[in-house]
PDB file of C-alpha atoms in Angstrom:
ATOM      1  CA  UNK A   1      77.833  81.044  44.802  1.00 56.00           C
ATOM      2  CA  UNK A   2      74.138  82.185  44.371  1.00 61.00           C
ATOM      3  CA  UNK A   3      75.086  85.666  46.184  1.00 60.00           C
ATOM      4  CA  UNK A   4      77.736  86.408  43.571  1.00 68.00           C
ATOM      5  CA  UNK A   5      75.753  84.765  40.315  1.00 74.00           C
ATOM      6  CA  UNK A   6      72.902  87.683  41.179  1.00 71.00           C
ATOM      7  CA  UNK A   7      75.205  90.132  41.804  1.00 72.00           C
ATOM      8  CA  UNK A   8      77.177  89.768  38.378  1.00 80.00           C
ATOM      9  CA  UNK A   9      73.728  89.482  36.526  1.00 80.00           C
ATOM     10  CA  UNK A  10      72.592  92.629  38.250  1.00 80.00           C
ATOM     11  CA  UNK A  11      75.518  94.779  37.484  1.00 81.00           C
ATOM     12  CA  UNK A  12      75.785  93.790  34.010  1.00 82.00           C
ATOM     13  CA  UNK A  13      72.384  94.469  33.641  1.00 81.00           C
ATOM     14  CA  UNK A  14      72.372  98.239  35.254  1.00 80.00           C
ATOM     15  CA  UNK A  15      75.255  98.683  33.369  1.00 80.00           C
ATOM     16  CA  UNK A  16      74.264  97.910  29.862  1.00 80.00           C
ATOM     17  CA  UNK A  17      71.069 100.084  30.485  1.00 76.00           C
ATOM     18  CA  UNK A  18      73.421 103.260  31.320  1.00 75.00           C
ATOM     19  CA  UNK A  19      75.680 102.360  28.162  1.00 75.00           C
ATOM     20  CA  UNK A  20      72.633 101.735  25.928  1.00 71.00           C
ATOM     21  CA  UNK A  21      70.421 105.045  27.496  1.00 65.00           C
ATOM     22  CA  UNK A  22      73.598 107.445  27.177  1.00 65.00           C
ATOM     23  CA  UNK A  23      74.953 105.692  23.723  1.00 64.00           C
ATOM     24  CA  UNK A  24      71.764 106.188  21.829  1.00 58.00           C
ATOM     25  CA  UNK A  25      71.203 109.423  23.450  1.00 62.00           C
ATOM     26  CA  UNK A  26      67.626 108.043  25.289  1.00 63.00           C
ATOM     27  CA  UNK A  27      64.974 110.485  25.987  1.00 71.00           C
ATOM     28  CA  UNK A  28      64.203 110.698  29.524  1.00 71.00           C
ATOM     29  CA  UNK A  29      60.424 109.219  28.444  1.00 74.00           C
ATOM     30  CA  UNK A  30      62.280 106.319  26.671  1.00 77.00           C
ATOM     31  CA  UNK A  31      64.795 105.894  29.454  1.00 73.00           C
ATOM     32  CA  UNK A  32      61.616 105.220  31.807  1.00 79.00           C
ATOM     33  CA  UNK A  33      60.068 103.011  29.706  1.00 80.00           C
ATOM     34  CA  UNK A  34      63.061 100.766  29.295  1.00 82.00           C
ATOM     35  CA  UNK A  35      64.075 101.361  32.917  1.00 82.00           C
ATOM     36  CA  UNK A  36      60.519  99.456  33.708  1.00 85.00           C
ATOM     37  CA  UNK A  37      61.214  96.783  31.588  1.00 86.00           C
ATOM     38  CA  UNK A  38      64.571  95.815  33.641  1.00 85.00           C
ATOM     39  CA  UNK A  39      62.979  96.437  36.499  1.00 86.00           C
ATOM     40  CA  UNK A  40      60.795  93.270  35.645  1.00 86.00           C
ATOM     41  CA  UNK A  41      63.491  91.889  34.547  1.00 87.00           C
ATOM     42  CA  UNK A  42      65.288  91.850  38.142  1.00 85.00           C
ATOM     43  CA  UNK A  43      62.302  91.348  39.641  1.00 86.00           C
ATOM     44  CA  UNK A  44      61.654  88.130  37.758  1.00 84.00           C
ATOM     45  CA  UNK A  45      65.703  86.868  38.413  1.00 83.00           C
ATOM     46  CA  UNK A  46      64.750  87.614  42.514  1.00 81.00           C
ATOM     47  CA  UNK A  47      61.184  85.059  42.078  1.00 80.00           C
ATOM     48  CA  UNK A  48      63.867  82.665  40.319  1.00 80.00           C
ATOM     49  CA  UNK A  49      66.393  82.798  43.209  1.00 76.00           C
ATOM     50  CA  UNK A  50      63.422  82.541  45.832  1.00 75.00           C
ATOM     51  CA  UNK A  51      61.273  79.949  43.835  1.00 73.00           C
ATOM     52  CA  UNK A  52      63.301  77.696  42.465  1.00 67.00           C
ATOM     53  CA  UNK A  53      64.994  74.628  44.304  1.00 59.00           C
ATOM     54  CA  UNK A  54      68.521  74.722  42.230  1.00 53.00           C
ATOM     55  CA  UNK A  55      68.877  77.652  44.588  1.00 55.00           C
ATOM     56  CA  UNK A  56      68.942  75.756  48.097  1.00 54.00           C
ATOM     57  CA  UNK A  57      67.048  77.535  51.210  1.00 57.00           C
ATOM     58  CA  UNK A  58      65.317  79.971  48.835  1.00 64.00           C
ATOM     59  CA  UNK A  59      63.692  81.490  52.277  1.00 68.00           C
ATOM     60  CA  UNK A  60      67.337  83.259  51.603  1.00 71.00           C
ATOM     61  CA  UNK A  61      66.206  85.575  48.688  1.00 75.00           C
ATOM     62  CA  UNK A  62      62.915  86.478  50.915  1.00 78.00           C
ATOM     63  CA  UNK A  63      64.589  90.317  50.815  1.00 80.00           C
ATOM     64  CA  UNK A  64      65.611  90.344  47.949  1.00 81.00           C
ATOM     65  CA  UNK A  65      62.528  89.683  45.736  1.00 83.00           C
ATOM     66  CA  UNK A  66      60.899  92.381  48.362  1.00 84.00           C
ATOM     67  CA  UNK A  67      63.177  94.933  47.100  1.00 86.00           C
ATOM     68  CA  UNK A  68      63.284  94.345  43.896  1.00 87.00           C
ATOM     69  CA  UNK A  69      59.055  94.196  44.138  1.00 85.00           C
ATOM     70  CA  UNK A  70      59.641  97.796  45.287  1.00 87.00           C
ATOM     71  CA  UNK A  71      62.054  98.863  43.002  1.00 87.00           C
ATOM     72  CA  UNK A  72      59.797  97.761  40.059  1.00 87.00           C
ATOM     73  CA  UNK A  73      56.825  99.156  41.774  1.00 87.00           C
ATOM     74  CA  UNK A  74      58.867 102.469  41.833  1.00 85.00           C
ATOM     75  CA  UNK A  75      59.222 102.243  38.634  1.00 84.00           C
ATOM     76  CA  UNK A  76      56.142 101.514  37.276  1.00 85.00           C
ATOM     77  CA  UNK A  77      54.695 104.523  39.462  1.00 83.00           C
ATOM     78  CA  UNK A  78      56.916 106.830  37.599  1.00 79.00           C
ATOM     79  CA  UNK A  79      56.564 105.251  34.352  1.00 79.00           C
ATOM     80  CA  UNK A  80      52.849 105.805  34.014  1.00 80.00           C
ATOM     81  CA  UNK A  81      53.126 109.488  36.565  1.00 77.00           C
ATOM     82  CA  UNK A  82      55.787 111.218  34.618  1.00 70.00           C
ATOM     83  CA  UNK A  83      56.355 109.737  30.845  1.00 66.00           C
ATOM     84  CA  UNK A  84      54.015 112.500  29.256  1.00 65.00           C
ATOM     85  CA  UNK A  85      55.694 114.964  31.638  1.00 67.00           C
ATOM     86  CA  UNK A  86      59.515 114.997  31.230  1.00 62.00           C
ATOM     87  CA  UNK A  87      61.546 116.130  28.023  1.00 63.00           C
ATOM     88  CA  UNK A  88      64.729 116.401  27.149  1.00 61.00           C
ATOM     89  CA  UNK A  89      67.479 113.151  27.672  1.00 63.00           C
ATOM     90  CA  UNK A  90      69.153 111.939  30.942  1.00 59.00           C
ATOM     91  CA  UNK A  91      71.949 113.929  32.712  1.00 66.00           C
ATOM     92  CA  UNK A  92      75.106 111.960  32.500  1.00 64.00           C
ATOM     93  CA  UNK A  93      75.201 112.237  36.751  1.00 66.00           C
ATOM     94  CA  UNK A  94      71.523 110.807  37.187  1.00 63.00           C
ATOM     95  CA  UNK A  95      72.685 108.002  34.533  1.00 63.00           C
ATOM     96  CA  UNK A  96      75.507 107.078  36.595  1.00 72.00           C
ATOM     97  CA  UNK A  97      74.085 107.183  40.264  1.00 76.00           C
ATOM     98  CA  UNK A  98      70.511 105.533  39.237  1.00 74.00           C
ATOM     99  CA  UNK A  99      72.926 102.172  38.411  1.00 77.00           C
ATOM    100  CA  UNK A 100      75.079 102.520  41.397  1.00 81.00           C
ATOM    101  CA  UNK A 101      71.871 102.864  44.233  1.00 81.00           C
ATOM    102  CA  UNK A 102      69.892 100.002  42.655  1.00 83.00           C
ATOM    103  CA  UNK A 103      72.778  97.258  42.644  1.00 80.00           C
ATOM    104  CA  UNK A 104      74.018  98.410  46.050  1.00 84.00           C
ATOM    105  CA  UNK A 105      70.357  98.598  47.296  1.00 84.00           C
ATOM    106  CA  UNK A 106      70.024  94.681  45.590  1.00 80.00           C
ATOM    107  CA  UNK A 107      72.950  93.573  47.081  1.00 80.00           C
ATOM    108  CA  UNK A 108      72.671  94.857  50.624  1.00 82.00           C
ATOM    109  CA  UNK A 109      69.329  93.264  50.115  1.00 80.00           C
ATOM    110  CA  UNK A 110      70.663  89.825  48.806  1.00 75.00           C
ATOM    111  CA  UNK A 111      73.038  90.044  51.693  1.00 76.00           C
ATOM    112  CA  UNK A 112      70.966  87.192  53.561  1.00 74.00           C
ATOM    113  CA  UNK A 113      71.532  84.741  50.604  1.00 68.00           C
ATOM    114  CA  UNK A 114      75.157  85.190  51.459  1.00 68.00           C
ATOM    115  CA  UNK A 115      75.565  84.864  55.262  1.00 67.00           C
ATOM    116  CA  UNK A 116      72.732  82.751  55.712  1.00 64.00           C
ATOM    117  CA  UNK A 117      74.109  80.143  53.901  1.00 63.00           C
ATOM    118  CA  UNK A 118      73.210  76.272  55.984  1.00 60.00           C
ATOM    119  CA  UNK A 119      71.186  78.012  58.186  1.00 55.00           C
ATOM    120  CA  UNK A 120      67.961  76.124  58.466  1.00 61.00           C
ATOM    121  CA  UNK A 121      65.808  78.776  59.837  1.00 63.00           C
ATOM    122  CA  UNK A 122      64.356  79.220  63.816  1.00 76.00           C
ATOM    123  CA  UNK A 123      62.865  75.617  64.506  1.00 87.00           C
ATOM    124  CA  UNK A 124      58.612  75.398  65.091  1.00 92.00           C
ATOM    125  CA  UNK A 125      57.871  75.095  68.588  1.00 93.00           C
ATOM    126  CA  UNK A 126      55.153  72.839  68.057  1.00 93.00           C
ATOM    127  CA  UNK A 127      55.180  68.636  67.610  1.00 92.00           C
ATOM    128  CA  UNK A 128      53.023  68.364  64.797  1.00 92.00           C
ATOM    129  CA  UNK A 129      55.121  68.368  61.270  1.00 91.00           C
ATOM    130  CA  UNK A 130      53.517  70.637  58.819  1.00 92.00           C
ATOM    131  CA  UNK A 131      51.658  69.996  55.486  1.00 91.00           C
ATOM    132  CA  UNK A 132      51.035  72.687  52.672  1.00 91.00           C
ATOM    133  CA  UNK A 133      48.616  72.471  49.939  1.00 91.00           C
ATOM    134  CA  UNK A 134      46.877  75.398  47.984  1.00 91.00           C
ATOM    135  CA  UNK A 135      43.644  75.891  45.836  1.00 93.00           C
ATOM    136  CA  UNK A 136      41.911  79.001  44.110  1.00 95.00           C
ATOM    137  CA  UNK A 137      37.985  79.413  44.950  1.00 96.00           C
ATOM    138  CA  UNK A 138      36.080  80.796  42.238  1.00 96.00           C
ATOM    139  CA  UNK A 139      33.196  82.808  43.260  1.00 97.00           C
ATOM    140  CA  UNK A 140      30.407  82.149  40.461  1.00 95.00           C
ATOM    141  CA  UNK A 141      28.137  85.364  42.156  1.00 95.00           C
ATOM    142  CA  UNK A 142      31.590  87.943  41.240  1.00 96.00           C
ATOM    143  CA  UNK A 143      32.550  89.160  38.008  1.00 95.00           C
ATOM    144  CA  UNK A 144      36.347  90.067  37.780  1.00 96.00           C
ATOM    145  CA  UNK A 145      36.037  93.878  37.989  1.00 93.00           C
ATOM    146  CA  UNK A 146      39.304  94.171  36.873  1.00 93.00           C
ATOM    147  CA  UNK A 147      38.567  92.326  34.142  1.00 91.00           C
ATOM    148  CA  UNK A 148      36.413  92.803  30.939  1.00 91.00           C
ATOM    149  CA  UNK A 149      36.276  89.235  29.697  1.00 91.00           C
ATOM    150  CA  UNK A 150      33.213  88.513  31.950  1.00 92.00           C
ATOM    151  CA  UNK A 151      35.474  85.756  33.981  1.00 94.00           C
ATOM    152  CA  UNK A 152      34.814  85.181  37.935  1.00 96.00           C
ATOM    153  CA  UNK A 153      36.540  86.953  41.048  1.00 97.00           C
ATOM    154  CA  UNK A 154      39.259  83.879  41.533  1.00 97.00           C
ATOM    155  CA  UNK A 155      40.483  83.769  45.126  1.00 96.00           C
ATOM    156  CA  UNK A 156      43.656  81.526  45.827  1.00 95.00           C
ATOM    157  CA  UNK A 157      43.623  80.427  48.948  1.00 95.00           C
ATOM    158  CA  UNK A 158      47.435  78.778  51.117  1.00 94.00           C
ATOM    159  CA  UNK A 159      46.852  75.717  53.388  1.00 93.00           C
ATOM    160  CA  UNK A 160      49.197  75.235  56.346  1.00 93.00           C
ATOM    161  CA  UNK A 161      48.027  72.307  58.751  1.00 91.00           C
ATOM    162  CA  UNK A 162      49.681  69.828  61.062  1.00 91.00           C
ATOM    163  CA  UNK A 163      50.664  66.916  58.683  1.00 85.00           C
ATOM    164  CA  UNK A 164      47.713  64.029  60.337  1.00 75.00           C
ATOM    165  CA  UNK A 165      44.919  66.731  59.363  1.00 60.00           C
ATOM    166  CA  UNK A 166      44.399  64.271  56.215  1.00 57.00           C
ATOM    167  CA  UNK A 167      44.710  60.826  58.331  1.00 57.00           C
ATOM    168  CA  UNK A 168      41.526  59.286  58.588  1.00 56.00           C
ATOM    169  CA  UNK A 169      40.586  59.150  62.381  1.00 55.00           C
ATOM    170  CA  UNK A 170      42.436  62.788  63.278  1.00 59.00           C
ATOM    171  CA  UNK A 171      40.941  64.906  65.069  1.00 71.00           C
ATOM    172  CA  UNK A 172      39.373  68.648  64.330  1.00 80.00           C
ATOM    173  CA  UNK A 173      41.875  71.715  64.594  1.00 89.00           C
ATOM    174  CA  UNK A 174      40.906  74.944  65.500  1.00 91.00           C
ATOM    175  CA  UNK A 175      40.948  77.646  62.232  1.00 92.00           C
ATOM    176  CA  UNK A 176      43.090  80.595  61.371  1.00 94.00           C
ATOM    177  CA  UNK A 177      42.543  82.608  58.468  1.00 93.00           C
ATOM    178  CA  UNK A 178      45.184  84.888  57.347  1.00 93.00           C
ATOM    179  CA  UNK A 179      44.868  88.267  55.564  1.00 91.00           C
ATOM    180  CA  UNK A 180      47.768  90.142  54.073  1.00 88.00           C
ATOM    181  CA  UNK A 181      48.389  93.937  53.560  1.00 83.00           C
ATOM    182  CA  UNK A 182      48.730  96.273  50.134  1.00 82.00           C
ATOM    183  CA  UNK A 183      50.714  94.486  47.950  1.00 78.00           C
ATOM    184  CA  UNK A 184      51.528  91.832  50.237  1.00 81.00           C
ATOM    185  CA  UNK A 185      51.181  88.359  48.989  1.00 79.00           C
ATOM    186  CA  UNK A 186      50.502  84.713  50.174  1.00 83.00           C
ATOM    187  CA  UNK A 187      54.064  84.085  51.745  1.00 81.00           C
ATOM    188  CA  UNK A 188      54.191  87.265  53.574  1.00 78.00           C
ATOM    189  CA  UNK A 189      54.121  85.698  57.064  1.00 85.00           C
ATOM    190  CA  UNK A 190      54.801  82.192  56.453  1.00 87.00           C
ATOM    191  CA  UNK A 191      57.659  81.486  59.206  1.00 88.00           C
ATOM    192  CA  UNK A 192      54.166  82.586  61.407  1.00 91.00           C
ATOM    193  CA  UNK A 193      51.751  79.901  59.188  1.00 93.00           C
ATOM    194  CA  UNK A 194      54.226  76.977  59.982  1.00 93.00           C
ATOM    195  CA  UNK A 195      54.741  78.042  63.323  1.00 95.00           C
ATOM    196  CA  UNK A 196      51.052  77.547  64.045  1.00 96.00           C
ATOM    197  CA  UNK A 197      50.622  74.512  62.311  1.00 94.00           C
ATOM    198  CA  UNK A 198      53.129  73.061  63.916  1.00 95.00           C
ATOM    199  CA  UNK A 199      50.997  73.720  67.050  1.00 95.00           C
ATOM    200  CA  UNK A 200      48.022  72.350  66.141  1.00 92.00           C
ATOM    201  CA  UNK A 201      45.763  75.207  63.941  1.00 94.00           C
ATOM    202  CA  UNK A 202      44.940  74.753  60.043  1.00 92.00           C
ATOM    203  CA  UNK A 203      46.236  78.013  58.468  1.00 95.00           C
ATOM    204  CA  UNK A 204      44.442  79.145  55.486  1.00 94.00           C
ATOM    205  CA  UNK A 205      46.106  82.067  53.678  1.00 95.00           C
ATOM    206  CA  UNK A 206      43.270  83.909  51.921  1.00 95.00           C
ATOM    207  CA  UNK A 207      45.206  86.197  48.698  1.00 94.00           C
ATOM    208  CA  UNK A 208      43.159  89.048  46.703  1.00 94.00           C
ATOM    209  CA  UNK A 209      44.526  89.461  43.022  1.00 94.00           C
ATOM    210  CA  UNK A 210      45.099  92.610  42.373  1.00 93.00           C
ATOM    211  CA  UNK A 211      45.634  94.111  45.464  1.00 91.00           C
ATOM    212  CA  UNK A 212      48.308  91.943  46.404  1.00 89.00           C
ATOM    213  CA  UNK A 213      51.827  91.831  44.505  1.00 81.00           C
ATOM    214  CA  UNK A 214      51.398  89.406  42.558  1.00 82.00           C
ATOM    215  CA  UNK A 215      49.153  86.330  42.064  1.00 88.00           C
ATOM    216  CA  UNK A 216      47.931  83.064  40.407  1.00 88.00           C
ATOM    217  CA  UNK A 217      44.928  82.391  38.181  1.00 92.00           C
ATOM    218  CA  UNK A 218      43.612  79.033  37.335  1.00 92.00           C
ATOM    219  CA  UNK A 219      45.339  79.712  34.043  1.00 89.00           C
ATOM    220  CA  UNK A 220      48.425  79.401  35.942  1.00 87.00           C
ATOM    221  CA  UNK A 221      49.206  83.364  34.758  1.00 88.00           C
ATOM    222  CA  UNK A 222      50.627  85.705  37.308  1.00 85.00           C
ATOM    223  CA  UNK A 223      48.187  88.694  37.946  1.00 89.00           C
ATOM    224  CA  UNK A 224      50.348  91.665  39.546  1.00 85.00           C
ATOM    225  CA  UNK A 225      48.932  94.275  41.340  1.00 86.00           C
ATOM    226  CA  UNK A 226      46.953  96.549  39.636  1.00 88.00           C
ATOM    227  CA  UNK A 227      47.560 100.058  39.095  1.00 84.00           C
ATOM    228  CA  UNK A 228      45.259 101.886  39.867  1.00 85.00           C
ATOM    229  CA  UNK A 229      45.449 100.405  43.243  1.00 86.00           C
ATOM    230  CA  UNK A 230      48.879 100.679  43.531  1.00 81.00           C
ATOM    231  CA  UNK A 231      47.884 104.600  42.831  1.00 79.00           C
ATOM    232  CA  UNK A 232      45.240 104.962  45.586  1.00 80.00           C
ATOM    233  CA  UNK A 233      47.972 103.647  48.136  1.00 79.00           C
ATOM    234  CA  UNK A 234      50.229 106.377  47.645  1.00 74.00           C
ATOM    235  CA  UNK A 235      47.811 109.000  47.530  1.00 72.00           C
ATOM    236  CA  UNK A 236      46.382 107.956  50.827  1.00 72.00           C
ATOM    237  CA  UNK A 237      49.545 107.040  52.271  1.00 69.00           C
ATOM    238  CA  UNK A 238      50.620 110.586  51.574  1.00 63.00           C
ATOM    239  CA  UNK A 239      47.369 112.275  52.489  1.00 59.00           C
ATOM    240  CA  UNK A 240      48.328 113.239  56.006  1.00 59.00           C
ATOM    241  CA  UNK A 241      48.594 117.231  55.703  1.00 57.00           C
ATOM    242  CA  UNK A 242      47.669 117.117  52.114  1.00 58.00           C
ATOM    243  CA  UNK A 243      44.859 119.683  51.959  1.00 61.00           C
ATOM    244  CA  UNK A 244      43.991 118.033  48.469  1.00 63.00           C
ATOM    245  CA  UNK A 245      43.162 114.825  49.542  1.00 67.00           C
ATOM    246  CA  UNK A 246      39.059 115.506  51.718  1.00 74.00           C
ATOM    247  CA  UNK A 247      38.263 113.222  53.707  1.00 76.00           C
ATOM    248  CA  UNK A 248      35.555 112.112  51.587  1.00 79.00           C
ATOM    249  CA  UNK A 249      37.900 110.659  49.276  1.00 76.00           C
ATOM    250  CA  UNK A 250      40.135 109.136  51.786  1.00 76.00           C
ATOM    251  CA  UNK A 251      37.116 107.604  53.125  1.00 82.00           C
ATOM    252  CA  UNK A 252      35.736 106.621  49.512  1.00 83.00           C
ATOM    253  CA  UNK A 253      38.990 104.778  49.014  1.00 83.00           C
ATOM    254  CA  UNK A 254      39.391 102.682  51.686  1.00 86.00           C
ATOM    255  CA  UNK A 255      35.541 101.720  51.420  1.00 89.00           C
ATOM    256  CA  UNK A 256      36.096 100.226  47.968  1.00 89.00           C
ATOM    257  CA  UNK A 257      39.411  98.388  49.260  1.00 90.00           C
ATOM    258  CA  UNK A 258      37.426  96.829  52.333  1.00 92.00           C
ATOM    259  CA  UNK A 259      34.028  95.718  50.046  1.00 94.00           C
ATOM    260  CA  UNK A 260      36.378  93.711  47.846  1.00 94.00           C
ATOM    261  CA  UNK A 261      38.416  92.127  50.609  1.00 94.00           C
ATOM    262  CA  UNK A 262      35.155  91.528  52.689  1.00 95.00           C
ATOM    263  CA  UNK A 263      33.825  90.000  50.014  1.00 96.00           C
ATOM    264  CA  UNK A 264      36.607  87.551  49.266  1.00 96.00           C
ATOM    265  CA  UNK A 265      36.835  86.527  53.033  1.00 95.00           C
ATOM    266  CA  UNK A 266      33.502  86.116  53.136  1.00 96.00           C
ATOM    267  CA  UNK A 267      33.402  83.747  50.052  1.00 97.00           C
ATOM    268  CA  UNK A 268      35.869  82.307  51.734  1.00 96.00           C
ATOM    269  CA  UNK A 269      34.709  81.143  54.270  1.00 95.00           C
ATOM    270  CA  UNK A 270      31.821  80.203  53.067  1.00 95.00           C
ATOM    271  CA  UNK A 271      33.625  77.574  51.006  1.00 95.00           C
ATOM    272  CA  UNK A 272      35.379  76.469  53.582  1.00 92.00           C
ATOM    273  CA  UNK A 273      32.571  75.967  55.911  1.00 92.00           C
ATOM    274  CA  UNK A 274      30.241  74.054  52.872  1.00 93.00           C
ATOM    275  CA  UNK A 275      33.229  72.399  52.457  1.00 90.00           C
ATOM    276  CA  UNK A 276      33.418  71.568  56.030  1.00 86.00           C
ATOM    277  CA  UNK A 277      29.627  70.319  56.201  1.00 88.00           C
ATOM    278  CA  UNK A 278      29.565  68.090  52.987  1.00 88.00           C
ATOM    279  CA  UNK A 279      33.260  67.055  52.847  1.00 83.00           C
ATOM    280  CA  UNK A 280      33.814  67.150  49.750  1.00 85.00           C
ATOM    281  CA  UNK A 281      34.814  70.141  47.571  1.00 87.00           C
ATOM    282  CA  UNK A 282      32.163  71.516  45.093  1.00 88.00           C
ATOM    283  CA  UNK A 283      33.299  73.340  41.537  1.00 88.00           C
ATOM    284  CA  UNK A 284      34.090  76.693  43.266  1.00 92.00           C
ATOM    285  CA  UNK A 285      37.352  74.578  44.293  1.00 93.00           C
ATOM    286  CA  UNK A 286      40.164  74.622  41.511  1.00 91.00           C
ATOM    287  CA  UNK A 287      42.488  72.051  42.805  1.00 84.00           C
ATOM    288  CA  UNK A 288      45.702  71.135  40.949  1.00 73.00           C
ATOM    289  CA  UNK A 289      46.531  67.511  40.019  1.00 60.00           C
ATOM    290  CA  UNK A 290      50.078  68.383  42.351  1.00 55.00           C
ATOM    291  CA  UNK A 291      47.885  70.381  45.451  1.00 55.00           C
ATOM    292  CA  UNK A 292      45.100  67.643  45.679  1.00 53.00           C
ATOM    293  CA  UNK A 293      45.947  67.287  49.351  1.00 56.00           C
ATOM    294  CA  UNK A 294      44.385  71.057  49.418  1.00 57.00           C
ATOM    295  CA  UNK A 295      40.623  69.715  50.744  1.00 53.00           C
ATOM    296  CA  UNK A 296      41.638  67.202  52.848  1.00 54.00           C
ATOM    297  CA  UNK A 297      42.352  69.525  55.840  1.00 53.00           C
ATOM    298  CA  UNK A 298      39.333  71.249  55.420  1.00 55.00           C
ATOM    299  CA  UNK A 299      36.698  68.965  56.537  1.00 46.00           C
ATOM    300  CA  UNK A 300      39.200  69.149  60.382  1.00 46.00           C
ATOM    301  CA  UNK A 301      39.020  72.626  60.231  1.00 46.00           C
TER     302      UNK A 301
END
């Protein structure tokens, strides 16, 4: 039922876009622009599907929010690369086949939704049953460089710990701190959080706005990922035999990636060790009223 809901939104969607871009005659600057702003769109449908509970085992949609996270980041790439380069309106083949690749490449990708239906998932190995709980450290020595409101780096960090962490009388678990990729985000790995909860570790998920797909503020906004960063990626992931790209620059790049996400592990862990040692969480902890469980692992870990 979910598979073919998704697929009926997403063709009527690529569809209108072709009728609208070729019926008012769309420059191909215009047709970008408005191509971004369904790609959110689809993108936002696929965090529905995979969020939401009405949608049953939303593990399901796992594929399909990645691929429509690529899409969109396709998208936005060419949006801001090529608007102020192309000219002239859309050729009547391009309008036709652009539709036609994104549903099937959607629907191949929703595919899971569809034949995984009941299917529960590969069972943890471990005897422990696993709790979740989440918080975002604020780092009062960090100013948001991505930012120019003069607010604080915000770091949200993922708990995943076998379910007595919080009894009183339990005893300590050995730590695992998890760091994801480009544009990766605090779910990336999760069947592997749960699997070694389950077996006795406390799992913290460290995620870096900005760099990863999308994330959380204390606000409760979604920050996606920037950019400029999202720039820097492709040019180094393309820099093998590109004569334009020195190593100077390569190496200039990945230096800034690895000072900010040293410097949010680091904070990092340094909250969760003060935490540890006092047990009790300080301000740098923003705790929702619905995570509150999200220090009470901590002090075991």
């Amino acid at each position: 039922m979910a598979f073919g809901i998704l697929l009926i939104l997403f063709v009527a969607a690529e569809v209108a876009f072709a009728v609208r871009a070729r019926k008012a005659q769309a420059t191909k600057a215009d047709w970008l622009r408005d191509r971004l702003v369904l790609r959110g769109t689809e993108l936002a449908v696929a965090l529905v599907a995979r969020l939401v509970p009405a949608f049953g085992e939303n593990w399901r949609f796992s594929l399909l929010v990645g691929m429509a996270g690529l899409l969109f980041a396709c998208a936005l790439v060419s949006y801001f690369v090529r608007r102020k380069k192309v000219t002239g309106t859309r050729k009547l083949g391009a309008a036709i086949a652009g539709p036609i690749f994104t549903v099937l490449a959607l629907a191949i990708a929703a595919v899971p939704a569809l034949v995984f239906t009941g299917y529960k998932g590969m069972p943890n190995t471990g005897s422990y049953q696993v709790a979740q709980a989440h918080a975002i450290l604020v780092d009062p020595s960090r100013l948001e460089e991505f930012e120019t409101d003069g607010s604080h780096r915000e770091v949200p960090a993922y708990f995943y710990y076998p379910d007595d962490a919080s009894s009183e009388g339990s005893h300590q678990y050995p730590l695992v701190v998890f760091d994801h990729g480009s544009f990766g985000y605090h779910e990336s790995n999760f069947s592997t959080y749960t699997e070694l909860a389950s077996n006795g570790y406390v799992v913290v998920v460290v995620e870096h706005p900005y760099y990863s797909l999308f994330s959380t503020d204390t606000a409760g906004q979604t920050i996606p990922v920037d950019m400029d960063f999202m720039n820097d990626v492709m040019t180094v992931s393309n820099a093998e035999g590109d004569t334009s790209v020195t190593d100077a620059q390569y190496a200039k790049v990945i230096s800034e990636w690895m000072t900010l996400r040293d410097a949010d592990m680091n904070f990092a862990l340094d909250s969760l060790k003060t935490a540890a040692d006092s047990g009790t969480l300080d301000d740098t902890w923003h705790v929702d009223s619905d995570d509150e469980r999200a220090g009470s692992c901590v002090p075991l870990a």
